[in-house]
Short mmCIF file of C-alpha atoms in Angstrom, two decimals:
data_model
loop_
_atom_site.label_atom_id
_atom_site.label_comp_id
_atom_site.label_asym_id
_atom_site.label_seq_id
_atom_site.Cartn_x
_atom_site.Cartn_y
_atom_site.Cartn_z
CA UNK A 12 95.79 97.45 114.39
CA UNK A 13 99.73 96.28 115.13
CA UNK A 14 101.20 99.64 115.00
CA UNK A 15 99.85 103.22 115.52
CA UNK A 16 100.06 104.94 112.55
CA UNK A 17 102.62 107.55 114.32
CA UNK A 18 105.56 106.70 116.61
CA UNK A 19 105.94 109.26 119.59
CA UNK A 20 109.00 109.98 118.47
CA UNK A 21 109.09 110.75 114.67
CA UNK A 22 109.89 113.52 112.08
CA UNK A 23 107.21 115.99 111.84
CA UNK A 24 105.31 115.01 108.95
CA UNK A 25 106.14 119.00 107.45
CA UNK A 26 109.46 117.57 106.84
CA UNK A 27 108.58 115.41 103.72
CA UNK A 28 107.34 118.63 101.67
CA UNK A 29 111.42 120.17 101.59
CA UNK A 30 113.88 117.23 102.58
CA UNK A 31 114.89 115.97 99.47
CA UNK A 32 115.15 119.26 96.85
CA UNK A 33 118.33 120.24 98.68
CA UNK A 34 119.91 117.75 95.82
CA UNK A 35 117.31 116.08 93.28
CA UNK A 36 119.97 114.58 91.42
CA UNK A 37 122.07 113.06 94.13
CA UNK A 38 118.66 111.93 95.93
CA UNK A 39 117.72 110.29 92.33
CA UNK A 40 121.14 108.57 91.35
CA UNK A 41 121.49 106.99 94.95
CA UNK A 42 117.69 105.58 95.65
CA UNK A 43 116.93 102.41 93.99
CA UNK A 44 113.94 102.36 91.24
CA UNK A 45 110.90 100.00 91.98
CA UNK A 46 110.60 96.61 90.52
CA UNK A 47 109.24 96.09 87.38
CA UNK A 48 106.42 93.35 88.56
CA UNK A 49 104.93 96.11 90.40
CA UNK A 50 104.04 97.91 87.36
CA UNK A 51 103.31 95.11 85.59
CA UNK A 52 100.65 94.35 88.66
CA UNK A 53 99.06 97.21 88.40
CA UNK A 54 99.11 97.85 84.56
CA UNK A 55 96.67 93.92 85.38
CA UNK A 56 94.45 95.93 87.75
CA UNK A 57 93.88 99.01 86.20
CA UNK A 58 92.45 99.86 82.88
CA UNK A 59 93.73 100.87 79.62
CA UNK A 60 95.25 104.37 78.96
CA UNK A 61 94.15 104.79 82.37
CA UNK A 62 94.40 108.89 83.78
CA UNK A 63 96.86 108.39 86.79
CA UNK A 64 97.88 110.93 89.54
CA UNK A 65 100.83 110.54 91.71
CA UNK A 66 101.06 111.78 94.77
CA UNK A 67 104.56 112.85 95.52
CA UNK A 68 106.77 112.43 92.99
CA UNK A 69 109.69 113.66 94.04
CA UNK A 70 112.91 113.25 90.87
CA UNK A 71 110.11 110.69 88.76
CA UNK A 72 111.51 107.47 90.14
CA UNK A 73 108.24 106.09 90.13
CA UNK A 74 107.22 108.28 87.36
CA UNK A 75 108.76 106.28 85.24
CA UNK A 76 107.42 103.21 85.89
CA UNK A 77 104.09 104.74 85.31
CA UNK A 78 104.84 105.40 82.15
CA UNK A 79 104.75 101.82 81.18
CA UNK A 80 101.14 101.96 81.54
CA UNK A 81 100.73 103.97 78.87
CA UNK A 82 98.62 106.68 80.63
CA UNK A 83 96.32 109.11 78.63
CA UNK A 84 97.90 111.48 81.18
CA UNK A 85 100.39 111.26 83.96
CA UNK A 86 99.67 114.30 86.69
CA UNK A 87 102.74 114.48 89.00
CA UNK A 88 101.81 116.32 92.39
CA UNK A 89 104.89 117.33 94.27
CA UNK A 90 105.30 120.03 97.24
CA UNK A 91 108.90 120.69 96.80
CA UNK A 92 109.45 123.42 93.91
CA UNK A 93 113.02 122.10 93.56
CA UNK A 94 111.85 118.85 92.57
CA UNK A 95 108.66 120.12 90.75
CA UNK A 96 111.19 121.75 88.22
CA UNK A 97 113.57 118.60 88.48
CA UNK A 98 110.58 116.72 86.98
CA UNK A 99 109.09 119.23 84.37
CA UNK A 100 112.80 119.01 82.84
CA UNK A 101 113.29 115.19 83.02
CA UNK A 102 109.67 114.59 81.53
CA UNK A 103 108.99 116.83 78.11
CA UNK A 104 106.03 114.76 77.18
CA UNK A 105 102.40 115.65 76.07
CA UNK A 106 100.77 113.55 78.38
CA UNK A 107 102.40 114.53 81.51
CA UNK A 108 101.68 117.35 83.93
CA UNK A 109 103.35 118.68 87.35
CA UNK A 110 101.03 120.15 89.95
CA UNK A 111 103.50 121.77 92.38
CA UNK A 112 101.30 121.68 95.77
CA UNK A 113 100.98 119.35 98.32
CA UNK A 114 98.74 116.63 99.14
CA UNK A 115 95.43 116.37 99.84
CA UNK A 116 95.39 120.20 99.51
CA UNK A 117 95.76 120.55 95.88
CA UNK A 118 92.79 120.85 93.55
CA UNK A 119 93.63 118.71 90.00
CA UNK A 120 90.39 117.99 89.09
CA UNK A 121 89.78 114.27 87.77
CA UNK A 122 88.37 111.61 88.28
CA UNK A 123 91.42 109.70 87.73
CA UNK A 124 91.59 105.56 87.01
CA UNK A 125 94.70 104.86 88.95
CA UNK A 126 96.44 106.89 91.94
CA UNK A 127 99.92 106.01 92.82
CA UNK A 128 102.00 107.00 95.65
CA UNK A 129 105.30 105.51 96.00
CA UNK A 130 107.38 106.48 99.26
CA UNK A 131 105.19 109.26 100.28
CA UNK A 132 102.32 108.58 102.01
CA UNK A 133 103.87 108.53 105.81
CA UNK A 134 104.66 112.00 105.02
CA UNK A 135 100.86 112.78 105.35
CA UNK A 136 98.10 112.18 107.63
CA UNK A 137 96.29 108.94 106.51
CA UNK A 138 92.55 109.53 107.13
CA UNK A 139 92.39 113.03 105.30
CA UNK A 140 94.78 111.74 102.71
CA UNK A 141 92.41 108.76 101.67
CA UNK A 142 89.56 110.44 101.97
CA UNK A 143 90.89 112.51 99.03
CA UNK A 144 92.58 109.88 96.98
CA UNK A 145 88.79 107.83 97.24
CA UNK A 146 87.03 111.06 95.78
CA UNK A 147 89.55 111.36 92.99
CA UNK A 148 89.03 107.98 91.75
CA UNK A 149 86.65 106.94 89.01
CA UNK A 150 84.59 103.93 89.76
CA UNK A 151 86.17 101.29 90.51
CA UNK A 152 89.72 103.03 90.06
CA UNK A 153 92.98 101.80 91.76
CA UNK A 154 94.80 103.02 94.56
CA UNK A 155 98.08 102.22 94.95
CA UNK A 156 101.08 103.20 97.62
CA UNK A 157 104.38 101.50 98.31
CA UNK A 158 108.22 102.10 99.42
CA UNK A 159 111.19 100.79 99.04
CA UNK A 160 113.06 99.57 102.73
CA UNK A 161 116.65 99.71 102.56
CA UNK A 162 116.49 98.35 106.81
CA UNK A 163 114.01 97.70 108.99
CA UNK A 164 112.30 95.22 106.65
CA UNK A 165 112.22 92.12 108.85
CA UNK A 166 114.49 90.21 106.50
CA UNK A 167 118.17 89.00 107.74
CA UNK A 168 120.11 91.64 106.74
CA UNK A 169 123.18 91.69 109.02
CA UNK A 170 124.92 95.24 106.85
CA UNK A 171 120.80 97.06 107.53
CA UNK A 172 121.41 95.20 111.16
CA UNK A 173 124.47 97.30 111.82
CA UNK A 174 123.11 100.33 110.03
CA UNK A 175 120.24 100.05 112.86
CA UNK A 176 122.41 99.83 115.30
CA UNK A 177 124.38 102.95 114.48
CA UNK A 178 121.11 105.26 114.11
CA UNK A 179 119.85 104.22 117.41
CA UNK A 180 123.31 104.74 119.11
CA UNK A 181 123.31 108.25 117.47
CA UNK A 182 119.85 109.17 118.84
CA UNK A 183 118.94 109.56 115.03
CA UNK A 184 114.67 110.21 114.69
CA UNK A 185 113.49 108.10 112.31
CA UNK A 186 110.38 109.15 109.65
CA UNK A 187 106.83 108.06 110.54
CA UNK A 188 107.41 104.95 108.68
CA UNK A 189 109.10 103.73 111.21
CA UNK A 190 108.05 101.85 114.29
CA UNK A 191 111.27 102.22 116.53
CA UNK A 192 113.64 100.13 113.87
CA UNK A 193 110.78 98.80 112.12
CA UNK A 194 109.27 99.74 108.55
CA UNK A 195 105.41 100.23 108.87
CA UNK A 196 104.99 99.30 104.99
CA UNK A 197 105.44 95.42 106.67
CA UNK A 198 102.81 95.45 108.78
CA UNK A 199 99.85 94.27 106.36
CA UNK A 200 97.59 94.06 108.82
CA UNK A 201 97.42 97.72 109.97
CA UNK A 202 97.28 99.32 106.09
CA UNK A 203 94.76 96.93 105.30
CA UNK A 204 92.51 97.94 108.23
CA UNK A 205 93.18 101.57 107.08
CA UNK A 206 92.66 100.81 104.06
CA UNK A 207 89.01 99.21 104.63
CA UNK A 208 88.16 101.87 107.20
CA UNK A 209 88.56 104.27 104.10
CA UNK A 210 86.20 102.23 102.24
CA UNK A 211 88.17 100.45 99.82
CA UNK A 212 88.08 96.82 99.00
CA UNK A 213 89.74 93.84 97.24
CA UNK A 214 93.14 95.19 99.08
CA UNK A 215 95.88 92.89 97.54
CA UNK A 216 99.30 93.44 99.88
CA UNK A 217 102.67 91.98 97.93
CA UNK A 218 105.98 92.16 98.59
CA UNK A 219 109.01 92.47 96.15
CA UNK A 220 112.65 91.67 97.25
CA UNK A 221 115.89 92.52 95.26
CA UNK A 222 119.07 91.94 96.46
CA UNK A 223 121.68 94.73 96.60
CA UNK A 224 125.67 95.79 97.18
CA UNK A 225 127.14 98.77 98.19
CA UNK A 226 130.67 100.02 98.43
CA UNK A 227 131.71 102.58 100.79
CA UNK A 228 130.57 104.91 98.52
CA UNK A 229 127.49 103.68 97.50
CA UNK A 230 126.48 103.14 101.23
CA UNK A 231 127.40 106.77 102.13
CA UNK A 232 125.33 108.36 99.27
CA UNK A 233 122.08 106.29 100.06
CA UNK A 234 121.72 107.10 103.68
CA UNK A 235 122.92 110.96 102.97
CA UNK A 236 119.75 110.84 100.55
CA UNK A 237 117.39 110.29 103.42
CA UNK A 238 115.20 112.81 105.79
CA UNK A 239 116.64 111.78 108.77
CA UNK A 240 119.94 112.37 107.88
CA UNK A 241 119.50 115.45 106.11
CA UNK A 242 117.64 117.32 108.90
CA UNK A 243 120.55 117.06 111.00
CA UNK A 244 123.49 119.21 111.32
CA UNK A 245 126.49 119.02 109.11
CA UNK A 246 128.88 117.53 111.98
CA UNK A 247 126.07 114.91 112.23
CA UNK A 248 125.90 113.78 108.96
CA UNK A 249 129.52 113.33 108.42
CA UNK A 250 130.06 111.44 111.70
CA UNK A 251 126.68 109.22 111.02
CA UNK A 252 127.86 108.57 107.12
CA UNK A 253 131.54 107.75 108.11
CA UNK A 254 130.45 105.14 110.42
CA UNK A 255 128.74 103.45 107.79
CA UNK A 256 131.15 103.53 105.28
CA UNK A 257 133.54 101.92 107.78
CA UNK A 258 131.08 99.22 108.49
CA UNK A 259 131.64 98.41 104.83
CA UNK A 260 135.45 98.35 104.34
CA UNK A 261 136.05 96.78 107.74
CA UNK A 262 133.34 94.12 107.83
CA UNK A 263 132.58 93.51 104.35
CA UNK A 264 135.69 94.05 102.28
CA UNK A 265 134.59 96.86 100.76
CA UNK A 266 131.45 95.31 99.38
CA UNK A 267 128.20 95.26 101.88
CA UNK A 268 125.20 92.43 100.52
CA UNK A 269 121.96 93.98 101.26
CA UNK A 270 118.88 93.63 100.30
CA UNK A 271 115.67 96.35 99.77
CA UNK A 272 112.55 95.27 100.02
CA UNK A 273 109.22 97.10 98.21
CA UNK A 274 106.22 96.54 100.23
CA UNK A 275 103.03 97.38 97.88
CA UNK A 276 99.14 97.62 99.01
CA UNK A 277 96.30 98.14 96.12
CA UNK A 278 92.66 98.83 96.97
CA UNK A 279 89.79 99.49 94.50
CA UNK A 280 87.49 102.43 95.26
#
């Protein structure tokens, strides 16, 4: 394997189960959605009307996607009870449930056809965790996990560049998805490994880019949304954010390029 599957220095993994309720619908209207192909890839892998769990759900971004599968049921698992109540009000339908309880420690029966996990799976340790998701699944069902990398996605990227370069001069700790700068979701050879060591096969690793823009605004609302801002204090935050918004007024013109990249694996039980 490339990378260990924790940096030394990283958020504790308890952090993931209460960072982002503080504000479910700021942390929903500044995070980016996930590409449409993805679904569309695994709506090709899995079957129809499949039963689908997802595994941290947080405000439904992916939730949504999931949808277009046309599930016989969706079951949302989420730790936070902010966001399990975000999501029981933003989905009404019959074939939806929220399990508010976090993962693997969370009893929802099954088996299920397709498991999805969409920015959530650093947040918990990786043997245990698969180990669950693999007894879950039906025969030959589909596991899924991705994220979305707003830096640290080994693209050229010069506003992420100088967004780097002002979390490492503020001694910012970065989520176990990180490897120093880096975003582990790149590193196909490690989650593959994992992924075989679990005991799945025909892993399939893609990678979706989209380019992006931000004003000052924009800029300052994304990076407020994430743990490692959020877990620090007030002063912190306000010092970290206006940094970046500077970045984009005084080297952009008010407009900052950017791109996010979604890094997807899919293994078959």
């Amino acid at each position: 394997m490339s990378v260990p599957p924790v940096s030394p220095a990283s958020l504790e993994r308890q952090v993931g189960r209460s960072a982002f309720g503080v504000d479910a619908q700021a942390y929903d209207d500044a995070r980016s959605g996930y590409p449409a192909e993805l679904f569309e890839l695994l709506a090709s892998r899995s079957v129809p009307r499949p039963r689908i769990a997802e595994i941290g759900a947080g405000t439904g971004l992916a939730s949504q996607g999931l949808f277009e599968l046309s599930p016989s049921q969706l079951t949302m698992i989420e730790p936070d009870p902010r966001l399990c109540v975000f999501l029981e009000h933003r989905f009404t339908r019959i074939d939806s449930r929220v399990v508010c309880a976090p993962f693997p420690d969370v009893d929802i029966g099954g088996p299920f056809d397709l498991i999805a996990c969409a920015a959530a799976f650093h947040w918990m340790e990786p043997v245990p965790a698969l180990a669950k998701v693999k007894s879950l699944l039906a025969q030959n069902g589909v596991w899924a996990m991705w994220w979305n990398s707003y830096f640290g996605h080994g693209e050229a990227d010069p506003f992420a560049e100088q967004v780097v370069r002002i979390l490492l001069d503020e001694g910012v700790v970065l989520p176990p998805s990180y490897i120093g700068s880096k975003h582990y979701a790149f590193d196909a050879e490690y989650h593959i490994s994992m992924l075989r060591d679990a005991g799945f096969d025909r892993i399939e690793h893609s990678v979706f880019r989209a380019p992006r823009v931000f004003t000052a605004s924009q800029a300052r609302e994304l990076y407020q949304s994430f743990s490692f801002i959020r877990v620090l204090p007030d002063i912190s935050q306000i010092k970290i954010l206006d940094r970046i918004a500077a970045i984009v007024e005084g080297e952009f013109g008010g407009s900052a390029p950017s791109l996010y990249a979604t890094s997807l694996f899919v293994g078959v039980a």
